[in-house]
Coordinates of C-alpha atoms in Angstrom, one line a residue:
X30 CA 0.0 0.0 0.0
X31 CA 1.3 3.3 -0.9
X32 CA 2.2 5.7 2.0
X33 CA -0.4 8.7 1.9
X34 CA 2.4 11.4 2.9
X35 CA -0.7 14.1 3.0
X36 CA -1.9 12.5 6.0
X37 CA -1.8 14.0 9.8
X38 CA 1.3 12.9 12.1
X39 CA 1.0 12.9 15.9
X40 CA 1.8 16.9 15.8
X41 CA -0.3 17.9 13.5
X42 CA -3.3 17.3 15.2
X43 CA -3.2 19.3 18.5
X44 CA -0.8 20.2 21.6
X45 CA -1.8 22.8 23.3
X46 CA -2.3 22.4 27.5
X47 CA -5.1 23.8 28.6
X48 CA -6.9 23.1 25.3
X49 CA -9.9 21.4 23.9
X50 CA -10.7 19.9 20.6
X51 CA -13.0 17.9 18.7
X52 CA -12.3 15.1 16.3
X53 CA -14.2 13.0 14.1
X54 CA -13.2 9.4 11.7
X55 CA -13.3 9.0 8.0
X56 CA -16.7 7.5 7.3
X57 CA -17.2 6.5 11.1
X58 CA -19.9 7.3 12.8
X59 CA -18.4 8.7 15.8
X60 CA -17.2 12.3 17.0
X61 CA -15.1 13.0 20.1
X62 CA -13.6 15.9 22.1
X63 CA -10.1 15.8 24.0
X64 CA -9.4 18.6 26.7
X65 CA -6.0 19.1 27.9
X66 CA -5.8 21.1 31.3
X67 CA -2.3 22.7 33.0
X68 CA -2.4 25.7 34.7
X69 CA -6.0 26.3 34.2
X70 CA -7.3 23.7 36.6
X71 CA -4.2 24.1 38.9
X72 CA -5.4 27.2 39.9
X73 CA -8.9 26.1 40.0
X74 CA -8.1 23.4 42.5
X75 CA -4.9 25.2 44.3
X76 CA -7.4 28.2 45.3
X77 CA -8.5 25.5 47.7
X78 CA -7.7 23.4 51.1
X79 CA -9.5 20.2 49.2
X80 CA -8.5 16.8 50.5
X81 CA -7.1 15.1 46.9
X82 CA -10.1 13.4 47.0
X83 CA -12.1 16.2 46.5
X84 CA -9.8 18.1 44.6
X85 CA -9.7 15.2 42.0
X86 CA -14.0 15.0 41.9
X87 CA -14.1 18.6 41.5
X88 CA -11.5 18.5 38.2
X89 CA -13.6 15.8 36.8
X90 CA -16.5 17.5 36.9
X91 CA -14.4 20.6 35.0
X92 CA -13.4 18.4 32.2
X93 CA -16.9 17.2 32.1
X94 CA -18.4 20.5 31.7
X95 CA -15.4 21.4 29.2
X96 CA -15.8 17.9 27.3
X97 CA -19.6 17.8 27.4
X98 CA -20.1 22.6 26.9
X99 CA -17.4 22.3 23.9
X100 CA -19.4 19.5 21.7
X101 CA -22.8 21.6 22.2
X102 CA -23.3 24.8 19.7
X103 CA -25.1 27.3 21.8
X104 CA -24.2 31.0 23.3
X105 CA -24.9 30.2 27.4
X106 CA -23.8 28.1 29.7
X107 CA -23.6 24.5 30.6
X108 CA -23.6 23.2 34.1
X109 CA -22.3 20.3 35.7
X110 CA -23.8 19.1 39.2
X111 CA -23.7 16.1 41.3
X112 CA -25.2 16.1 44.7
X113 CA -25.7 13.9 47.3
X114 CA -29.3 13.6 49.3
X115 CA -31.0 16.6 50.6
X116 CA -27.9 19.4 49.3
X117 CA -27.7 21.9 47.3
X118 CA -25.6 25.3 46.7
X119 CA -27.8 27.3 49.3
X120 CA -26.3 25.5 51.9
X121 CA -27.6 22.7 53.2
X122 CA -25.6 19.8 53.6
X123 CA -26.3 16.4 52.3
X124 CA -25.4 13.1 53.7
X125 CA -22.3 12.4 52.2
X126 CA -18.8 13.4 52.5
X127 CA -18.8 15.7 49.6
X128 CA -22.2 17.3 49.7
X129 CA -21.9 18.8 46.2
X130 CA -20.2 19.6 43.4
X131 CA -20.3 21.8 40.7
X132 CA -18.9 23.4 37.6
X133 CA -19.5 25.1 34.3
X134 CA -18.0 25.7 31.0
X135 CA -19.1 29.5 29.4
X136 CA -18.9 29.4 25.4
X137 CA -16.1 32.0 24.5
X138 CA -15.0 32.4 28.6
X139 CA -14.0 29.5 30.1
X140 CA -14.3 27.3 33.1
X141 CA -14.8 27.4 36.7
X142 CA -15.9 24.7 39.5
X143 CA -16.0 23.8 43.4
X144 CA -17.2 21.9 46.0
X145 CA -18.7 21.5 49.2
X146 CA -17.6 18.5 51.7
X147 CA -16.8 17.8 55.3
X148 CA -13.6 17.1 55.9
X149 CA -13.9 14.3 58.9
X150 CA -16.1 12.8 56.6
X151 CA -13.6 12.7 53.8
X152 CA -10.9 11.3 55.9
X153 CA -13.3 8.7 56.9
X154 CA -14.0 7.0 53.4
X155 CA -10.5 8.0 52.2
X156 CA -9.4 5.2 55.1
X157 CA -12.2 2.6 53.8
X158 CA -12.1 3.1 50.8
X159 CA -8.2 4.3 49.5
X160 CA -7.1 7.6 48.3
X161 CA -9.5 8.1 45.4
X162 CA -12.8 6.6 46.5
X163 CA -14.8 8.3 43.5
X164 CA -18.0 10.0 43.4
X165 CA -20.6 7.7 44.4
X166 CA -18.5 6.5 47.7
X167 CA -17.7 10.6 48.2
X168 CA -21.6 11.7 47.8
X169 CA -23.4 8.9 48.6
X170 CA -27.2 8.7 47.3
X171 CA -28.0 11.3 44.7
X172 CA -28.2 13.3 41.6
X173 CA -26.2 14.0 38.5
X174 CA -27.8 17.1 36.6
X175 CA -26.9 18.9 33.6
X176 CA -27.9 22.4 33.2
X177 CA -27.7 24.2 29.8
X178 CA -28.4 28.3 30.1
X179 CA -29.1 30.1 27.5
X180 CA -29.4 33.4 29.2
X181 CA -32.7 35.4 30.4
X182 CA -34.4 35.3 27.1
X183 CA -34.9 31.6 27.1
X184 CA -35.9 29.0 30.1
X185 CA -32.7 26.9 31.0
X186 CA -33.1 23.3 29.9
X187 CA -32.0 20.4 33.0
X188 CA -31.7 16.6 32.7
X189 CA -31.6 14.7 35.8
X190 CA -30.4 11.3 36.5
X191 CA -29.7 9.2 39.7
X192 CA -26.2 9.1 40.6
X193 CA -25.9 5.5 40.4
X194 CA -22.9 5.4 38.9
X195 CA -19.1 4.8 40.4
X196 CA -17.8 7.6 38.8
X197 CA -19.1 11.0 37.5
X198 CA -17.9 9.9 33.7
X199 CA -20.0 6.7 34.1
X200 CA -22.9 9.5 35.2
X201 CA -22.8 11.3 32.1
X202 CA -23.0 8.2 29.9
X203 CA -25.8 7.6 31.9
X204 CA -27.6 10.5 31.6
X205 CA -26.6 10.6 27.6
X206 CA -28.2 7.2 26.9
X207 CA -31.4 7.5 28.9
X208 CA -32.2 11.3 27.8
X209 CA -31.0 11.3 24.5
X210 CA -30.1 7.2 23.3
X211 CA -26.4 8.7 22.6
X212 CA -24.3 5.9 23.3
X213 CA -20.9 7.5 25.0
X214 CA -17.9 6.9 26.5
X215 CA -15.9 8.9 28.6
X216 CA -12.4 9.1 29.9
X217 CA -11.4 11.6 33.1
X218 CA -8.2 11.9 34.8
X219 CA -7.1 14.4 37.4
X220 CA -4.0 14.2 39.2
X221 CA -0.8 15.7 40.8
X222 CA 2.4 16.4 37.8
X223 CA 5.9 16.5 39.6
X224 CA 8.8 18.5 38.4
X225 CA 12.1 18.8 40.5
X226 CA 10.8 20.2 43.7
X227 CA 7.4 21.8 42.8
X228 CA 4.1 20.1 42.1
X229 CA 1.0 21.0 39.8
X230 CA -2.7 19.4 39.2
X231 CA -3.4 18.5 35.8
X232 CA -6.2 17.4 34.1
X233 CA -7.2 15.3 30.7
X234 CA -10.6 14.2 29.8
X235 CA -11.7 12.7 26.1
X236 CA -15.1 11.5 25.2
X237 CA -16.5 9.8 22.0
X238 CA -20.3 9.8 21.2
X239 CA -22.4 7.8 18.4
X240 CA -23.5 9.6 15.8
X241 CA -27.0 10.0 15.2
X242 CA -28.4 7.3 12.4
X243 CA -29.8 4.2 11.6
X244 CA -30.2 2.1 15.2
X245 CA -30.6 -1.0 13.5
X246 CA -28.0 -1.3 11.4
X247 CA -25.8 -3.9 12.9
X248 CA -22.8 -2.2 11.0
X249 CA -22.8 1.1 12.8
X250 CA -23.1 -0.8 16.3
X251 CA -20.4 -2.7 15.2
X252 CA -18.0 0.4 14.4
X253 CA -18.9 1.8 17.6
X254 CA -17.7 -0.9 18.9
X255 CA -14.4 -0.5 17.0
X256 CA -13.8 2.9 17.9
X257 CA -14.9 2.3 21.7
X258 CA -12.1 -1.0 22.5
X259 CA -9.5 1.2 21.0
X260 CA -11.1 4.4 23.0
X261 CA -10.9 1.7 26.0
X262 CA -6.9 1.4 25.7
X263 CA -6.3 5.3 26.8
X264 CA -5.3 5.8 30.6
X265 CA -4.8 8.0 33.0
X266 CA -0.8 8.5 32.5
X267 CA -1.3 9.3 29.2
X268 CA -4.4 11.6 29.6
X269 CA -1.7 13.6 32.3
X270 CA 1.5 13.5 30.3
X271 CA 2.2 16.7 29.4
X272 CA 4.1 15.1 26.7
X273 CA 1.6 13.1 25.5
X274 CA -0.4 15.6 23.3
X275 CA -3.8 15.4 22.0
X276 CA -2.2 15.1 18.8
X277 CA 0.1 11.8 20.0
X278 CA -2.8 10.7 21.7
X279 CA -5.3 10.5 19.0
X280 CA -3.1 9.3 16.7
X281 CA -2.4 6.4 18.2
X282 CA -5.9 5.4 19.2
X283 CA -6.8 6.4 15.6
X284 CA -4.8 7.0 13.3
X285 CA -5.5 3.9 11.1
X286 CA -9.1 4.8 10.9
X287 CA -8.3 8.0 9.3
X288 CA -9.0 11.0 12.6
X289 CA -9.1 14.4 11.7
X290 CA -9.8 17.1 14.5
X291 CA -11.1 20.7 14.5
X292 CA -9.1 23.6 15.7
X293 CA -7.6 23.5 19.4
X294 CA -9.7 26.1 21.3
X295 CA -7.9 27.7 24.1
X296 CA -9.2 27.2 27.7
X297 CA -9.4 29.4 30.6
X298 CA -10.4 29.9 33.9
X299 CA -13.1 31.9 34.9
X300 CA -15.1 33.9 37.6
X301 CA -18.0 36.0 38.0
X302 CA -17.1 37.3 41.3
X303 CA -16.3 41.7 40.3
X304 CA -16.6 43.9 43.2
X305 CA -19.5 46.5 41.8
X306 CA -21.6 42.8 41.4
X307 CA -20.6 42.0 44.2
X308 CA -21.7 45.2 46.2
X309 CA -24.7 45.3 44.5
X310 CA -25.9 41.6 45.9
X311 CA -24.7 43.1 49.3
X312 CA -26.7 46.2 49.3
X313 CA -29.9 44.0 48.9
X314 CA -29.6 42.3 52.4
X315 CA -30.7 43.2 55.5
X316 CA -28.6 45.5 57.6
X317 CA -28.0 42.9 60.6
X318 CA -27.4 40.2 58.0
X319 CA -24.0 42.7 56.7
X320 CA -23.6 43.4 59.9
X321 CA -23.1 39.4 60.9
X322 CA -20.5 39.2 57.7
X323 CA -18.8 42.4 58.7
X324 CA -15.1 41.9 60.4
X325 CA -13.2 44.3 61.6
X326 CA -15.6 47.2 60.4
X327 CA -15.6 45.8 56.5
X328 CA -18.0 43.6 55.2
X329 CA -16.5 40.2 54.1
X330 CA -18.2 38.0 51.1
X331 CA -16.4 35.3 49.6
X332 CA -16.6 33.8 46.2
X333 CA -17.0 29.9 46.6
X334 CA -15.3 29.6 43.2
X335 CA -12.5 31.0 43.1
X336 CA -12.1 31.5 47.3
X337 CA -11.2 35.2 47.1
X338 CA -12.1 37.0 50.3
X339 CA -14.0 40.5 48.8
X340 CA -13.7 43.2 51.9
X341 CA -16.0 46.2 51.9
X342 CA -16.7 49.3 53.7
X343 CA -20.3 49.7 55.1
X344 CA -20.5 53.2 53.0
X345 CA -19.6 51.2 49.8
X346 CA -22.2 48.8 50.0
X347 CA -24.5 51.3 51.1
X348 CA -23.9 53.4 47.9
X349 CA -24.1 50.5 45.8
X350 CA -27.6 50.1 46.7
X351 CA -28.8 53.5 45.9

């Protein structure tokens, strides 16, 4: 067979950290998406004390929203969420260790995510259960929702599954095939990257999805298939190894069945926390509610995202309000 020299190689097709692409095969019918994270989700996770348990749920459900945001082609917002019984964002805390997590992907602005967890309870299934006990053990009876805002002029859209599954990848598949009979398989890996003496988190998540077409055509099930054992082969050192690209990666897994990708897209962290926002949602509680937030004569809000402690003078808020 004749070498086709106008084919990709391994660098042609993406490696860029903190990056995330989409990919489809020659007369497959499967697309993809690989996300590469560095710095971005090291200072998502660094802004906070998280056990690495948490700190590792909390970058899965980044890539998620990255992965899951990227491959839908809408202006908003699409949310991640897994929760354990009886929690949610306002504060109430659910039964498990980790009581919530959360995190979004804006089109055009980036990423962002946290989480809410007791720490004694943490420790407690880290020693049953190892190091990474993965979402179910961490939350415990629950939900995994997905959230896509479109802003004020149209009603956001939610799908809600039981979080039945080990891991919040094997949620998403979930929810996929019994909202929308998408069959899909996804990869997330978070972890720790060591060079000489200083440390960082890094992040790499890739997901292939069925095509929409014939369902009973045994040959399309059968090239899922395909594509899916060879998807199957990808790990978690190679979805952290800086040098592993997307490109290196991808062409390995595919590279006989002809993979072409889209653009890289850069990646960034975002935050919605500004101080005139901010002062604004301060100046619309009650003055002994500021006054219980208030230390040392300023008034103290801070953002559960990115952990940045906001400080105000009474008079600020105050004239934000009028």
């Amino acid at each position: 067979m004749a070498l086709d020299i106008t084919a990709p190689g391994p660098d042609d097709l993406g490696g860029k950290d903190d990056s995330v692409c989409g990919f489809q095969l020659d007369d497959l019918p499967v697309r993809g998406r690989v996300a590469r994270l560095g710095p971005v989700i090291d200072e998502i996770l660094s802004a906070h004390d998280y056990p690495a348990s948490v700190a590792a749920l909390t970058g899965e459900a980044v890539l998620l929203a990255l992965l899951i945001g990227d491959s839908m082609k809408f202006e908003g917002r699409l949310i991640i969420q897994a929760s354990g019984t009886n929690a949610n964002p306002g504060g109430i805390e659910g039964k498990g260790a980790v009581s919530f997590v959360v995190a979004d992907y804006t089109a055009g602005e980036g990423v962002r995510g946290f989480a809410k967890f007791n720490a004694e309870r943490v420790k407690a299934v880290e020693a049953e259960h190892g190091p990474r006990p993965g979402a179910q053990k961490l939350l415990g009876e629950g939900h995994f929702a997905m959230t896509i805002d479109q802003g004020t002029d149209m009603a956001p859209y939610q799908g809600v599954v039981s979080l039945d599954g080990p891991s919040l990848a094997a949620c998403a598949e979930h929810y996929f095939y019994q909202s929308e009979q998408l069959h899909t398989r996804i990869k997330l890996a978070v972890g720790e990257h060591y060079s000489g003496d200083t440390r960082a988190w890094r992040a790499g998540g890739a997901m292939i999805q069925r095509l929409a077409g014939d369902e009973t055509r045994a040959s399309e099930d059968a090239d899922f298939e395909h594509v899916r054992a060879l998807f199957d082969t990808t790990d978690d050192a190679e979805l952290l190894d800086p040098e592993v690209t997307t490109g290196r990666l991808l062409y390995r897994l595919f590279h006989e069945d002809g993979v072409r990708v889209q653009s890289e897209r850069e990646v960034t962290k975002r935050c919605t926390c500004e101080a005139e926002r901010l002062k604004r949602i301060l100046a619309s509680f009650p003055p002994e509610d500021r006054d219980y937030m208030a230390e040392d004569g300023k008034i103290v809000m801070t953002c559960e995202y990115c952990n940045k402690a906001w400080k105000f003078a009474p008079d600020e808020v105050e004239a934000a309000g009028r």
